[in-house]
Amino acid sequence: MRLLRIDASLRTEGSVSRALADAAEAAWRAAAPDAEVVRRDLGGAPLPPVWPAAAFAGRMPPAARTSEQRVGAALAAALVDELLCADAVLLAAPLYNFGVPQQVKHWVDLVICDPRANDVNVPLLPGRPGLIVVARGGGYGPGTPRDGWDHSTPYLQRILGDVWGLELTTVAAELTAASYDPAMAHLAAAAAAQFDAARSAAQEAMAAAAAGVRRAA
Ligand SMILES: Cc1cc2nc3c(=O)[nH]c(=O)nc-3n(C[C@H](O)[C@H](O)[C@H](O)COP(=O)(O)O)c2cc1C
């Protein structure tokens, strides 16, 4: 049994998405002590910028590819192999500038360069469990002024769920900026409550994922 954990926060200290992923990973390990956890830190160790070359590699006969295209295609294949070797996927993603972190977008774009991952009708990871944990500095709930401004979470759900076929759970902690923005200090208690709820939901989802994978094994 193998969990692939992917982090994207630029922060290693004080990161809410990493803390939620830590809790989820711990729940996976508790439910499956013999399981392996493979980590990819897109925020701390961004992938090399090979996507522009990789994007065109698939349109060239292999013998005609440039060395850059070969390098890009090889990295795309390695990322797809990494996904295919995982029984479950955990992605921890902050909201940056109302969108997906560029390192995550780059990872998605590279994965989709590989022919195994670019057919929506033949999903890469059908039925495998996936958990997206999201950290947002502000509040985006129904009826708030920023309702609908999170363009990251729906995109990630579209790719990981609809395109790659993961059975997705999404968990979000909002108002995280209350810990560093004095203008949001009055929201600290609400942020803490949201974090606690998100942590519990992430742990529950990951424990259920481990149990499901074990049953299917
Ligand atoms: C470059 C940058 C852009 C951000 N943009 C947004 C944003 O558009 N909306 C928002 O609610 N929070 C935004 N934030 C706040 C982060 O979403 C928040 O701090 C979150 O907790 C980051 O995840 P982390 O705690 O795992 O590092 C931004 C933070 C940074 C560093």
PDB file of C-alpha atoms and ligand atoms in Angstrom:
ATOM      1  CA  MET A   1       0.000   0.000   0.000  1.00  0.00           C
ATOM      2  CA  ARG A   2       1.424   3.337  -0.975  1.00  0.00           C
ATOM      3  CA  LEU A   3       0.305   6.920  -0.367  1.00  0.00           C
ATOM      4  CA  LEU A   4       1.652   9.668  -2.600  1.00  0.00           C
ATOM      5  CA  ARG A   5       1.700  12.948  -0.675  1.00  0.00           C
ATOM      6  CA  ILE A   6       2.223  16.148  -2.623  1.00  0.00           C
ATOM      7  CA  ASP A   7       2.835  19.487  -0.908  1.00  0.00           C
ATOM      8  CA  ALA A   8       2.779  22.870  -2.572  1.00  0.00           C
ATOM      9  CA  SER A   9       3.127  25.524   0.117  1.00  0.00           C
ATOM     10  CA  LEU A  10       6.064  27.884  -0.269  1.00  0.00           C
ATOM     11  CA  ARG A  11       6.326  27.788   3.524  1.00  0.00           C
ATOM     12  CA  THR A  12       7.916  25.045   5.525  1.00  0.00           C
ATOM     13  CA  GLU A  13       7.262  26.819   8.846  1.00  0.00           C
ATOM     14  CA  GLY A  14       3.709  27.708   9.808  1.00  0.00           C
ATOM     15  CA  SER A  15       2.113  26.138   6.759  1.00  0.00           C
ATOM     16  CA  VAL A  16      -1.521  25.253   7.353  1.00  0.00           C
ATOM     17  CA  SER A  17      -1.797  22.994   4.312  1.00  0.00           C
ATOM     18  CA  ARG A  18       1.287  21.056   5.403  1.00  0.00           C
ATOM     19  CA  ALA A  19      -0.112  20.737   8.939  1.00  0.00           C
ATOM     20  CA  LEU A  20      -3.363  19.350   7.561  1.00  0.00           C
ATOM     21  CA  ALA A  21      -1.429  16.972   5.316  1.00  0.00           C
ATOM     22  CA  ASP A  22       0.675  15.887   8.308  1.00  0.00           C
ATOM     23  CA  ALA A  23      -2.515  14.979  10.177  1.00  0.00           C
ATOM     24  CA  ALA A  24      -3.916  13.148   7.158  1.00  0.00           C
ATOM     25  CA  GLU A  25      -0.659  11.268   6.624  1.00  0.00           C
ATOM     26  CA  ALA A  26      -0.579  10.280  10.309  1.00  0.00           C
ATOM     27  CA  ALA A  27      -4.114   8.907   9.991  1.00  0.00           C
ATOM     28  CA  TRP A  28      -3.045   6.894   6.923  1.00  0.00           C
ATOM     29  CA  ARG A  29      -0.012   5.505   8.795  1.00  0.00           C
ATOM     30  CA  ALA A  30      -2.158   4.637  11.830  1.00  0.00           C
ATOM     31  CA  ALA A  31      -4.652   2.770   9.672  1.00  0.00           C
ATOM     32  CA  ALA A  32      -1.957   1.075   7.593  1.00  0.00           C
ATOM     33  CA  PRO A  33       1.265   0.835   9.641  1.00  0.00           C
ATOM     34  CA  ASP A  34       2.964  -1.244   6.964  1.00  0.00           C
ATOM     35  CA  ALA A  35       2.145   1.223   4.199  1.00  0.00           C
ATOM     36  CA  GLU A  36       4.666   3.343   2.388  1.00  0.00           C
ATOM     37  CA  VAL A  37       4.410   7.120   2.039  1.00  0.00           C
ATOM     38  CA  VAL A  38       6.143   8.751  -0.922  1.00  0.00           C
ATOM     39  CA  ARG A  39       6.447  12.522  -0.807  1.00  0.00           C
ATOM     40  CA  ARG A  40       6.815  15.112  -3.524  1.00  0.00           C
ATOM     41  CA  ASP A  41       7.338  18.670  -2.343  1.00  0.00           C
ATOM     42  CA  LEU A  42       6.414  20.916  -5.244  1.00  0.00           C
ATOM     43  CA  GLY A  43       6.675  24.033  -3.066  1.00  0.00           C
ATOM     44  CA  GLY A  44      10.038  23.237  -1.502  1.00  0.00           C
ATOM     45  CA  ALA A  45      11.619  21.546  -4.516  1.00  0.00           C
ATOM     46  CA  PRO A  46       9.880  22.817  -7.672  1.00  0.00           C
ATOM     47  CA  LEU A  47      10.112  20.716 -10.795  1.00  0.00           C
ATOM     48  CA  PRO A  48      12.566  21.980 -13.428  1.00  0.00           C
ATOM     49  CA  PRO A  49      10.880  24.216 -16.032  1.00  0.00           C
ATOM     50  CA  VAL A  50      10.723  21.622 -18.787  1.00  0.00           C
ATOM     51  CA  TRP A  51       7.034  21.855 -19.616  1.00  0.00           C
ATOM     52  CA  PRO A  52       7.373  24.084 -22.718  1.00  0.00           C
ATOM     53  CA  ALA A  53       9.561  21.402 -24.305  1.00  0.00           C
ATOM     54  CA  ALA A  54       7.518  18.494 -22.970  1.00  0.00           C
ATOM     55  CA  ALA A  55       4.313  20.019 -24.350  1.00  0.00           C
ATOM     56  CA  PHE A  56       5.556  19.517 -27.898  1.00  0.00           C
ATOM     57  CA  ALA A  57       7.467  16.269 -27.402  1.00  0.00           C
ATOM     58  CA  GLY A  58       4.322  14.189 -27.889  1.00  0.00           C
ATOM     59  CA  ARG A  59       3.684  15.780 -31.271  1.00  0.00           C
ATOM     60  CA  MET A  60       7.089  14.753 -32.580  1.00  0.00           C
ATOM     61  CA  PRO A  61       8.212  11.280 -33.658  1.00  0.00           C
ATOM     62  CA  PRO A  62      10.539  10.095 -30.839  1.00  0.00           C
ATOM     63  CA  ALA A  63      13.576  10.118 -33.149  1.00  0.00           C
ATOM     64  CA  ALA A  64      12.955  13.749 -34.085  1.00  0.00           C
ATOM     65  CA  ARG A  65      12.700  15.072 -30.514  1.00  0.00           C
ATOM     66  CA  THR A  66      15.195  17.623 -29.274  1.00  0.00           C
ATOM     67  CA  SER A  67      17.206  16.790 -26.176  1.00  0.00           C
ATOM     68  CA  GLU A  68      15.020  19.240 -24.192  1.00  0.00           C
ATOM     69  CA  GLN A  69      11.898  17.466 -25.426  1.00  0.00           C
ATOM     70  CA  ARG A  70      13.337  14.094 -24.432  1.00  0.00           C
ATOM     71  CA  VAL A  71      14.144  15.394 -20.937  1.00  0.00           C
ATOM     72  CA  GLY A  72      10.653  16.860 -20.589  1.00  0.00           C
ATOM     73  CA  ALA A  73       8.932  13.704 -21.802  1.00  0.00           C
ATOM     74  CA  ALA A  74      11.038  11.573 -19.451  1.00  0.00           C
ATOM     75  CA  LEU A  75      10.084  13.705 -16.449  1.00  0.00           C
ATOM     76  CA  ALA A  76       6.413  13.560 -17.442  1.00  0.00           C
ATOM     77  CA  ALA A  77       6.655   9.767 -17.662  1.00  0.00           C
ATOM     78  CA  ALA A  78       8.342   9.571 -14.257  1.00  0.00           C
ATOM     79  CA  LEU A  79       5.573  11.698 -12.695  1.00  0.00           C
ATOM     80  CA  VAL A  80       2.917   9.462 -14.227  1.00  0.00           C
ATOM     81  CA  ASP A  81       4.743   6.365 -12.968  1.00  0.00           C
ATOM     82  CA  GLU A  82       4.785   7.935  -9.507  1.00  0.00           C
ATOM     83  CA  LEU A  83       1.018   8.437  -9.644  1.00  0.00           C
ATOM     84  CA  LEU A  84       0.367   4.960 -11.000  1.00  0.00           C
ATOM     85  CA  CYS A  85       2.401   3.415  -8.176  1.00  0.00           C
ATOM     86  CA  ALA A  86       0.196   5.137  -5.577  1.00  0.00           C
ATOM     87  CA  ASP A  87      -2.860   3.481  -4.064  1.00  0.00           C
ATOM     88  CA  ALA A  88      -4.012   6.876  -2.766  1.00  0.00           C
ATOM     89  CA  VAL A  89      -3.068  10.509  -3.404  1.00  0.00           C
ATOM     90  CA  LEU A  90      -2.942  13.389  -0.925  1.00  0.00           C
ATOM     91  CA  LEU A  91      -2.479  16.886  -2.346  1.00  0.00           C
ATOM     92  CA  ALA A  92      -1.991  19.864  -0.017  1.00  0.00           C
ATOM     93  CA  ALA A  93      -2.560  23.137  -1.845  1.00  0.00           C
ATOM     94  CA  PRO A  94      -2.582  26.748  -0.660  1.00  0.00           C
ATOM     95  CA  LEU A  95      -4.666  29.328  -2.502  1.00  0.00           C
ATOM     96  CA  TYR A  96      -2.336  31.823  -4.180  1.00  0.00           C
ATOM     97  CA  ASN A  97      -3.667  34.899  -5.984  1.00  0.00           C
ATOM     98  CA  PHE A  98      -7.112  33.320  -6.259  1.00  0.00           C
ATOM     99  CA  GLY A  99      -5.629  30.430  -8.186  1.00  0.00           C
ATOM    100  CA  VAL A 100      -3.636  27.250  -8.109  1.00  0.00           C
ATOM    101  CA  PRO A 101       0.047  27.450  -7.074  1.00  0.00           C
ATOM    102  CA  GLN A 102       2.115  27.651 -10.238  1.00  0.00           C
ATOM    103  CA  GLN A 103       4.201  24.658  -9.144  1.00  0.00           C
ATOM    104  CA  VAL A 104       1.043  22.544  -9.004  1.00  0.00           C
ATOM    105  CA  LYS A 105      -0.107  23.796 -12.394  1.00  0.00           C
ATOM    106  CA  HIS A 106       3.308  22.927 -13.809  1.00  0.00           C
ATOM    107  CA  TRP A 107       3.091  19.428 -12.299  1.00  0.00           C
ATOM    108  CA  VAL A 108      -0.394  18.913 -13.774  1.00  0.00           C
ATOM    109  CA  ASP A 109       0.709  20.200 -17.162  1.00  0.00           C
ATOM    110  CA  LEU A 110       3.707  17.879 -17.172  1.00  0.00           C
ATOM    111  CA  VAL A 111       1.683  14.835 -16.141  1.00  0.00           C
ATOM    112  CA  ILE A 112      -0.795  15.525 -18.934  1.00  0.00           C
ATOM    113  CA  CYS A 113       2.060  15.569 -21.471  1.00  0.00           C
ATOM    114  CA  ASP A 114       2.336  11.833 -20.993  1.00  0.00           C
ATOM    115  CA  PRO A 115       0.031   9.886 -23.346  1.00  0.00           C
ATOM    116  CA  ARG A 116      -1.204   7.755 -20.441  1.00  0.00           C
ATOM    117  CA  ALA A 117      -2.668  10.826 -18.746  1.00  0.00           C
ATOM    118  CA  ASN A 118      -4.133  12.891 -21.538  1.00  0.00           C
ATOM    119  CA  ASP A 119      -7.308  11.022 -22.449  1.00  0.00           C
ATOM    120  CA  VAL A 120     -10.295  12.123 -20.386  1.00  0.00           C
ATOM    121  CA  ASN A 121     -12.129   9.032 -21.515  1.00  0.00           C
ATOM    122  CA  VAL A 122      -9.449   6.720 -20.108  1.00  0.00           C
ATOM    123  CA  PRO A 123      -8.705   8.082 -16.637  1.00  0.00           C
ATOM    124  CA  LEU A 124      -5.282   7.474 -15.147  1.00  0.00           C
ATOM    125  CA  LEU A 125      -6.338   6.525 -11.616  1.00  0.00           C
ATOM    126  CA  PRO A 126      -9.938   5.345 -11.790  1.00  0.00           C
ATOM    127  CA  GLY A 127     -11.571   4.823  -8.416  1.00  0.00           C
ATOM    128  CA  ARG A 128      -8.456   5.337  -6.309  1.00  0.00           C
ATOM    129  CA  PRO A 129      -8.980   7.532  -3.254  1.00  0.00           C
ATOM    130  CA  GLY A 130      -7.712  11.102  -3.307  1.00  0.00           C
ATOM    131  CA  LEU A 131      -7.728  13.861  -0.729  1.00  0.00           C
ATOM    132  CA  ILE A 132      -7.179  17.541  -1.493  1.00  0.00           C
ATOM    133  CA  VAL A 133      -6.447  19.715   1.530  1.00  0.00           C
ATOM    134  CA  VAL A 134      -6.726  23.428   0.871  1.00  0.00           C
ATOM    135  CA  ALA A 135      -5.523  26.429   2.890  1.00  0.00           C
ATOM    136  CA  ARG A 136      -6.998  29.839   2.119  1.00  0.00           C
ATOM    137  CA  GLY A 137      -5.975  33.074   3.792  1.00  0.00           C
ATOM    138  CA  GLY A 138      -9.414  34.641   3.475  1.00  0.00           C
ATOM    139  CA  GLY A 139     -13.003  33.478   3.601  1.00  0.00           C
ATOM    140  CA  TYR A 140     -14.852  32.216   0.542  1.00  0.00           C
ATOM    141  CA  GLY A 141     -18.017  30.742   2.001  1.00  0.00           C
ATOM    142  CA  PRO A 142     -21.457  31.011   0.416  1.00  0.00           C
ATOM    143  CA  GLY A 143     -22.741  34.564   0.584  1.00  0.00           C
ATOM    144  CA  THR A 144     -19.365  36.141   1.384  1.00  0.00           C
ATOM    145  CA  PRO A 145     -17.966  38.824  -0.952  1.00  0.00           C
ATOM    146  CA  ARG A 146     -15.318  36.354  -2.218  1.00  0.00           C
ATOM    147  CA  ASP A 147     -17.714  33.470  -2.812  1.00  0.00           C
ATOM    148  CA  GLY A 148     -16.596  31.936  -6.139  1.00  0.00           C
ATOM    149  CA  TRP A 149     -13.179  33.625  -6.176  1.00  0.00           C
ATOM    150  CA  ASP A 150     -11.270  30.440  -5.318  1.00  0.00           C
ATOM    151  CA  HIS A 151     -10.321  29.295  -8.801  1.00  0.00           C
ATOM    152  CA  SER A 152      -7.886  26.698  -7.475  1.00  0.00           C
ATOM    153  CA  THR A 153     -10.106  24.147  -5.765  1.00  0.00           C
ATOM    154  CA  PRO A 154     -12.543  23.611  -8.677  1.00  0.00           C
ATOM    155  CA  TYR A 155      -9.604  23.285 -11.065  1.00  0.00           C
ATOM    156  CA  LEU A 156      -7.878  20.694  -8.879  1.00  0.00           C
ATOM    157  CA  GLN A 157     -11.144  18.792  -8.507  1.00  0.00           C
ATOM    158  CA  ARG A 158     -11.618  18.854 -12.276  1.00  0.00           C
ATOM    159  CA  ILE A 159      -8.141  17.472 -12.982  1.00  0.00           C
ATOM    160  CA  LEU A 160      -7.697  14.966 -10.151  1.00  0.00           C
ATOM    161  CA  GLY A 161     -11.323  13.879 -10.051  1.00  0.00           C
ATOM    162  CA  ASP A 162     -12.833  14.260 -13.511  1.00  0.00           C
ATOM    163  CA  VAL A 163      -9.739  13.850 -15.679  1.00  0.00           C
ATOM    164  CA  TRP A 164      -7.639  11.387 -13.681  1.00  0.00           C
ATOM    165  CA  GLY A 165     -10.556   9.579 -12.055  1.00  0.00           C
ATOM    166  CA  LEU A 166      -9.688   9.776  -8.365  1.00  0.00           C
ATOM    167  CA  GLU A 167     -12.549   9.346  -5.879  1.00  0.00           C
ATOM    168  CA  LEU A 168     -12.014  12.738  -4.284  1.00  0.00           C
ATOM    169  CA  THR A 169     -12.582  14.266  -0.885  1.00  0.00           C
ATOM    170  CA  THR A 170     -11.808  17.960  -0.466  1.00  0.00           C
ATOM    171  CA  VAL A 171     -11.142  19.597   2.885  1.00  0.00           C
ATOM    172  CA  ALA A 172     -10.490  23.319   3.353  1.00  0.00           C
ATOM    173  CA  ALA A 173      -9.292  25.552   6.165  1.00  0.00           C
ATOM    174  CA  GLU A 174     -10.029  29.234   5.633  1.00  0.00           C
ATOM    175  CA  LEU A 175      -9.127  32.518   7.328  1.00  0.00           C
ATOM    176  CA  THR A 176      -5.551  31.319   7.848  1.00  0.00           C
ATOM    177  CA  ALA A 177      -4.303  34.903   7.400  1.00  0.00           C
ATOM    178  CA  ALA A 178      -5.794  35.686  10.814  1.00  0.00           C
ATOM    179  CA  SER A 179      -2.539  34.359  12.274  1.00  0.00           C
ATOM    180  CA  TYR A 180      -0.401  37.038  10.576  1.00  0.00           C
ATOM    181  CA  ASP A 181      -2.694  39.841   9.365  1.00  0.00           C
ATOM    182  CA  PRO A 182      -3.614  42.265  12.167  1.00  0.00           C
ATOM    183  CA  ALA A 183      -6.733  43.318  10.228  1.00  0.00           C
ATOM    184  CA  MET A 184      -8.010  39.733  10.587  1.00  0.00           C
ATOM    185  CA  ALA A 185      -7.006  39.191  14.219  1.00  0.00           C
ATOM    186  CA  HIS A 186     -10.655  39.204  15.297  1.00  0.00           C
ATOM    187  CA  LEU A 187     -11.177  36.090  13.145  1.00  0.00           C
ATOM    188  CA  ALA A 188      -8.533  34.001  14.945  1.00  0.00           C
ATOM    189  CA  ALA A 189     -11.071  31.901  16.872  1.00  0.00           C
ATOM    190  CA  ALA A 190     -13.090  31.204  13.725  1.00  0.00           C
ATOM    191  CA  ALA A 191      -9.870  30.243  11.907  1.00  0.00           C
ATOM    192  CA  ALA A 192      -8.887  27.882  14.720  1.00  0.00           C
ATOM    193  CA  ALA A 193     -12.319  26.231  14.642  1.00  0.00           C
ATOM    194  CA  GLN A 194     -12.070  25.826  10.870  1.00  0.00           C
ATOM    195  CA  PHE A 195      -8.616  24.304  11.187  1.00  0.00           C
ATOM    196  CA  ASP A 196      -9.793  21.793  13.805  1.00  0.00           C
ATOM    197  CA  ALA A 197     -12.763  20.771  11.658  1.00  0.00           C
ATOM    198  CA  ALA A 198     -10.589  20.462   8.554  1.00  0.00           C
ATOM    199  CA  ARG A 199      -7.993  18.389  10.412  1.00  0.00           C
ATOM    200  CA  SER A 200     -10.658  15.968  11.681  1.00  0.00           C
ATOM    201  CA  ALA A 201     -12.190  15.658   8.222  1.00  0.00           C
ATOM    202  CA  ALA A 202      -8.780  15.077   6.622  1.00  0.00           C
ATOM    203  CA  GLN A 203      -7.908  12.383   9.165  1.00  0.00           C
ATOM    204  CA  GLU A 204     -11.264  10.704   8.668  1.00  0.00           C
ATOM    205  CA  ALA A 205     -10.924  10.735   4.889  1.00  0.00           C
ATOM    206  CA  MET A 206      -7.396   9.328   4.943  1.00  0.00           C
ATOM    207  CA  ALA A 207      -8.278   6.588   7.438  1.00  0.00           C
ATOM    208  CA  ALA A 208     -11.241   5.624   5.257  1.00  0.00           C
ATOM    209  CA  ALA A 209      -8.991   5.634   2.188  1.00  0.00           C
ATOM    210  CA  ALA A 210      -6.494   3.310   3.871  1.00  0.00           C
ATOM    211  CA  ALA A 211      -9.262   0.967   4.986  1.00  0.00           C
ATOM    212  CA  GLY A 212     -10.717   0.922   1.463  1.00  0.00           C
ATOM    213  CA  VAL A 213      -7.359   0.203  -0.158  1.00  0.00           C
ATOM    214  CA  ARG A 214      -6.696  -2.577   2.356  1.00  0.00           C
ATOM    215  CA  ARG A 215     -10.102  -4.158   1.659  1.00  0.00           C
ATOM    216  CA  ALA A 216      -9.489  -4.047  -2.078  1.00  0.00           C
ATOM    217  CA  ALA A 217      -5.989  -5.581  -1.776  1.00  0.00           C
TER     218      ALA A 217
HETATM  219  C1  LIG B   1       1.823  34.720  -2.799  1.00  0.00           C
HETATM  220  C2  LIG B   1       0.592  34.512  -1.965  1.00  0.00           C
HETATM  221  C3  LIG B   1      -0.647  34.734  -2.522  1.00  0.00           C
HETATM  222  C4  LIG B   1      -1.800  34.531  -1.759  1.00  0.00           C
HETATM  223  N1  LIG B   1      -3.005  34.738  -2.334  1.00  0.00           N
HETATM  224  C5  LIG B   1      -4.122  34.512  -1.609  1.00  0.00           C
HETATM  225  C6  LIG B   1      -5.407  34.676  -2.201  1.00  0.00           C
HETATM  226  O1  LIG B   1      -5.563  34.992  -3.370  1.00  0.00           O
HETATM  227  N2  LIG B   1      -6.481  34.451  -1.427  1.00  0.00           N
HETATM  228  C7  LIG B   1      -6.385  34.062  -0.121  1.00  0.00           C
HETATM  229  O2  LIG B   1      -7.414  33.846   0.527  1.00  0.00           O
HETATM  230  N3  LIG B   1      -5.188  33.881   0.462  1.00  0.00           N
HETATM  231  C8  LIG B   1      -4.060  34.101  -0.261  1.00  0.00           C
HETATM  232  N4  LIG B   1      -2.839  33.913   0.311  1.00  0.00           N
HETATM  233  C9  LIG B   1      -2.787  33.385   1.690  1.00  0.00           C
HETATM  234  C10 LIG B   1      -2.612  31.885   1.691  1.00  0.00           C
HETATM  235  O3  LIG B   1      -3.657  31.240   0.989  1.00  0.00           O
HETATM  236  C11 LIG B   1      -2.627  31.391   3.132  1.00  0.00           C
HETATM  237  O4  LIG B   1      -1.562  31.998   3.862  1.00  0.00           O
HETATM  238  C12 LIG B   1      -2.488  29.880   3.211  1.00  0.00           C
HETATM  239  O5  LIG B   1      -2.548  29.508   4.574  1.00  0.00           O
HETATM  240  C13 LIG B   1      -1.178  29.448   2.583  1.00  0.00           C
HETATM  241  O6  LIG B   1      -0.997  28.049   2.742  1.00  0.00           O
HETATM  242  P1  LIG B   1       0.048  27.507   3.808  1.00  0.00           P
HETATM  243  O7  LIG B   1      -0.432  27.948   5.159  1.00  0.00           O
HETATM  244  O8  LIG B   1       0.036  26.044   3.656  1.00  0.00           O
HETATM  245  O9  LIG B   1       1.385  28.104   3.498  1.00  0.00           O
HETATM  246  C14 LIG B   1      -1.699  34.106  -0.413  1.00  0.00           C
HETATM  247  C15 LIG B   1      -0.430  33.886   0.135  1.00  0.00           C
HETATM  248  C16 LIG B   1       0.699  34.098  -0.633  1.00  0.00           C
HETATM  249  C17 LIG B   1       2.054  33.833  -0.020  1.00  0.00           C
END
